[in-house]
Amino acid sequence: MHKVFISGSMGIKNLDQNVQNRINNIVESGYQVIVGDASGVDSSIQEYLISKNMKYVLVYCSGDSPRNNLGHWPVSKIETNAPSGTRAFFTAKDLKMAEDCDYGLMVWDTKSTGTLSNAIELLKRKKSALVYINKAKEFLKIKEVSDLEKLTSYMSSSALEKADKKLKIRDVIQSFKHQQNSLF
């Protein structure tokens, strides 16, 4: 069974109809959804999956128990040595979801570094992500570094600077380019 990692920005509370349609396709295809336990897109995804009577859901959390598991689905508890509540603590579950999935579907507000980081992690693993750019109401497939560059073009200059400080996004892009160039 294919596993789809669905994630997104904590600031997005409502799923656009375009995203709902994609989730409907995932449900109808019989894929398993792996989702985090955060508020925002994660909990909105969980609510939507309940409305679809989705059974094939696995909720990932860092630590002992999920913050949100609205459908009372099975839980994958990810152990981490990072201090509870820190970025590194919550990133541990995201890294595991990127490892465990086949594909990613992200809903992005053009500034969330967590969602951007998830797309990068999938790209590192040579897995594709479909990112819904909420403000533009469009999907962008992320399969190679040029797609990542296009994705960052949707960011404001201040959001890009913040992402560069947190994720070293410019260095990440250059690293991907170097990897691609060394293949040829």
Short mmCIF file of C-alpha atoms in Angstrom, two decimals:
data_model
loop_
_atom_site.label_atom_id
_atom_site.label_comp_id
_atom_site.label_asym_id
_atom_site.label_seq_id
_atom_site.Cartn_x
_atom_site.Cartn_y
_atom_site.Cartn_z
CA MET A 1 0.00 0.00 0.00
CA HIS A 2 1.33 3.43 -0.95
CA LYS A 3 1.88 5.88 1.91
CA VAL A 4 1.24 9.58 1.45
CA PHE A 5 2.77 12.06 3.91
CA ILE A 6 0.35 14.98 4.20
CA SER A 7 1.51 18.08 6.05
CA GLY A 8 1.33 21.82 5.97
CA SER A 9 1.51 25.16 7.64
CA MET A 10 0.19 25.53 11.16
CA GLY A 11 -1.35 28.88 10.19
CA ILE A 12 -3.74 27.27 7.68
CA LYS A 13 -6.92 26.16 9.41
CA ASN A 14 -9.20 25.43 6.43
CA LEU A 15 -8.50 23.13 3.51
CA ASP A 16 -9.13 24.57 0.07
CA GLN A 17 -11.44 22.56 -2.21
CA ASN A 18 -8.46 21.75 -4.45
CA VAL A 19 -6.71 20.07 -1.52
CA GLN A 20 -9.89 18.24 -0.53
CA ASN A 21 -10.13 16.89 -4.08
CA ARG A 22 -6.55 15.56 -3.87
CA ILE A 23 -7.29 13.92 -0.54
CA ASN A 24 -10.42 12.37 -2.06
CA ASN A 25 -8.19 10.81 -4.74
CA ILE A 26 -5.86 9.45 -2.05
CA VAL A 27 -8.79 7.96 -0.12
CA GLU A 28 -10.36 6.46 -3.26
CA SER A 29 -7.01 4.96 -4.28
CA GLY A 30 -6.80 3.10 -0.96
CA TYR A 31 -3.50 4.72 0.01
CA GLN A 32 -2.44 5.11 3.62
CA VAL A 33 -2.18 8.65 4.94
CA ILE A 34 0.57 9.49 7.38
CA VAL A 35 0.02 12.78 9.14
CA GLY A 36 1.47 14.71 12.05
CA ASP A 37 -0.21 15.80 15.23
CA ALA A 38 0.10 19.60 15.01
CA SER A 39 -2.68 22.16 14.87
CA GLY A 40 -3.36 23.86 11.56
CA VAL A 41 -3.14 21.71 8.44
CA ASP A 42 -2.43 18.48 10.38
CA SER A 43 -5.59 18.74 12.48
CA SER A 44 -7.59 19.99 9.46
CA ILE A 45 -6.43 16.94 7.49
CA GLN A 46 -7.45 14.72 10.37
CA GLU A 47 -10.91 16.32 10.51
CA TYR A 48 -11.35 15.87 6.78
CA LEU A 49 -10.24 12.24 6.90
CA ILE A 50 -12.82 11.58 9.62
CA SER A 51 -15.52 13.04 7.35
CA LYS A 52 -14.40 10.55 4.67
CA ASN A 53 -14.42 7.61 7.11
CA MET A 54 -10.77 7.04 6.30
CA LYS A 55 -9.39 3.98 8.04
CA TYR A 56 -5.82 3.89 6.70
CA VAL A 57 -4.31 6.69 8.76
CA LEU A 58 -1.22 6.69 10.94
CA VAL A 59 -0.57 9.70 13.17
CA TYR A 60 3.06 10.52 13.95
CA CYS A 61 4.14 12.34 17.05
CA SER A 62 7.39 13.16 18.81
CA GLY A 63 7.43 11.91 22.36
CA ASP A 64 4.84 9.91 24.26
CA SER A 65 1.47 11.07 22.94
CA PRO A 66 0.04 13.07 20.05
CA ARG A 67 -1.24 16.60 20.51
CA ASN A 68 -4.04 15.78 18.06
CA ASN A 69 -5.40 12.38 17.02
CA LEU A 70 -8.97 13.27 16.19
CA GLY A 71 -9.81 9.92 14.57
CA HIS A 72 -8.21 7.81 17.30
CA TRP A 73 -6.01 6.17 14.66
CA PRO A 74 -2.85 4.18 15.39
CA VAL A 75 0.10 6.31 16.48
CA SER A 76 3.77 6.14 15.59
CA LYS A 77 5.68 7.61 18.53
CA ILE A 78 9.07 8.91 17.46
CA GLU A 79 11.75 9.00 20.11
CA THR A 80 14.12 11.93 20.16
CA ASN A 81 16.73 13.28 22.52
CA ALA A 82 15.82 16.86 21.65
CA PRO A 83 14.25 18.89 24.45
CA SER A 84 10.45 18.71 24.44
CA GLY A 85 8.75 21.56 22.60
CA THR A 86 11.80 22.58 20.53
CA ARG A 87 11.96 22.70 16.75
CA ALA A 88 14.31 19.69 16.78
CA PHE A 89 11.84 17.76 18.95
CA PHE A 90 8.99 18.18 16.44
CA THR A 91 11.25 17.82 13.39
CA ALA A 92 12.08 14.25 14.48
CA LYS A 93 8.59 13.05 13.51
CA ASP A 94 8.72 14.94 10.21
CA LEU A 95 12.01 13.27 9.28
CA LYS A 96 10.53 9.85 10.04
CA MET A 97 7.42 10.59 7.98
CA ALA A 98 9.62 11.67 5.05
CA GLU A 99 11.51 8.40 5.40
CA ASP A 100 8.40 6.21 5.68
CA CYS A 101 6.28 7.68 2.88
CA ASP A 102 6.22 7.15 -0.86
CA TYR A 103 4.94 10.64 -1.74
CA GLY A 104 4.21 13.94 -0.07
CA LEU A 105 1.29 16.35 -0.23
CA MET A 106 1.88 19.69 1.46
CA VAL A 107 -0.33 22.72 1.98
CA TRP A 108 1.88 25.78 2.25
CA ASP A 109 1.35 29.41 3.25
CA THR A 110 4.57 30.57 1.47
CA LYS A 111 6.35 31.21 4.76
CA SER A 112 6.26 28.09 6.95
CA THR A 113 9.79 26.74 7.25
CA GLY A 114 8.49 23.42 8.60
CA THR A 115 6.52 22.71 5.44
CA LEU A 116 9.42 23.88 3.27
CA SER A 117 11.74 21.61 5.24
CA ASN A 118 9.43 18.63 4.63
CA ALA A 119 9.54 19.24 0.87
CA ILE A 120 13.35 19.41 1.07
CA GLU A 121 13.53 16.16 3.05
CA LEU A 122 11.47 14.38 0.40
CA LEU A 123 13.68 15.79 -2.36
CA LYS A 124 16.78 14.56 -0.49
CA ARG A 125 15.24 11.08 -0.51
CA LYS A 126 14.42 11.33 -4.23
CA LYS A 127 10.70 11.31 -3.48
CA SER A 128 8.29 13.75 -5.02
CA ALA A 129 6.06 16.19 -3.21
CA LEU A 130 3.03 18.02 -4.44
CA VAL A 131 2.88 21.40 -2.72
CA TYR A 132 -0.35 23.36 -2.72
CA ILE A 133 0.51 27.04 -2.56
CA ASN A 134 -2.50 28.21 -0.62
CA LYS A 135 -2.33 31.91 -1.57
CA ALA A 136 -1.87 31.21 -5.29
CA LYS A 137 -4.44 28.36 -5.28
CA GLU A 138 -2.13 26.16 -7.32
CA PHE A 139 -0.10 22.98 -7.03
CA LEU A 140 3.62 22.71 -7.71
CA LYS A 141 5.29 19.32 -8.07
CA ILE A 142 8.70 19.15 -6.40
CA LYS A 143 10.90 16.54 -8.10
CA GLU A 144 14.18 18.38 -8.64
CA VAL A 145 16.12 21.41 -7.49
CA SER A 146 14.62 23.74 -10.12
CA ASP A 147 11.19 22.96 -8.64
CA LEU A 148 12.47 23.89 -5.19
CA GLU A 149 13.81 27.17 -6.57
CA LYS A 150 10.43 27.89 -8.14
CA LEU A 151 8.74 27.10 -4.83
CA THR A 152 10.92 29.60 -2.97
CA SER A 153 10.07 32.25 -5.57
CA TYR A 154 6.60 32.41 -4.00
CA MET A 155 8.12 33.65 -0.73
CA SER A 156 8.39 37.28 0.27
CA SER A 157 11.96 38.50 0.73
CA SER A 158 11.51 38.54 4.53
CA ALA A 159 10.13 34.97 4.56
CA LEU A 160 13.03 33.83 2.37
CA GLU A 161 15.53 35.46 4.75
CA LYS A 162 13.88 33.72 7.69
CA ALA A 163 14.01 30.39 5.84
CA ASP A 164 17.64 30.97 4.99
CA LYS A 165 18.48 31.61 8.65
CA LYS A 166 16.59 28.54 9.86
CA LEU A 167 17.19 26.09 7.00
CA LYS A 168 20.13 27.58 5.08
CA ILE A 169 17.83 27.30 2.06
CA ARG A 170 20.27 28.95 -0.35
CA ASP A 171 23.00 26.51 0.68
CA VAL A 172 20.57 23.59 0.34
CA ILE A 173 19.70 24.65 -3.21
CA GLN A 174 23.39 24.98 -4.11
CA SER A 175 24.09 21.56 -2.60
CA PHE A 176 21.34 19.98 -4.72
CA LYS A 177 22.72 21.72 -7.81
CA HIS A 178 26.22 20.45 -7.04
CA GLN A 179 24.86 16.89 -6.64
CA GLN A 180 23.08 17.13 -9.99
CA ASN A 181 26.14 18.54 -11.75
CA SER A 182 28.41 15.83 -10.35
CA LEU A 183 26.18 13.19 -11.94
CA PHE A 184 27.03 14.41 -15.44
#
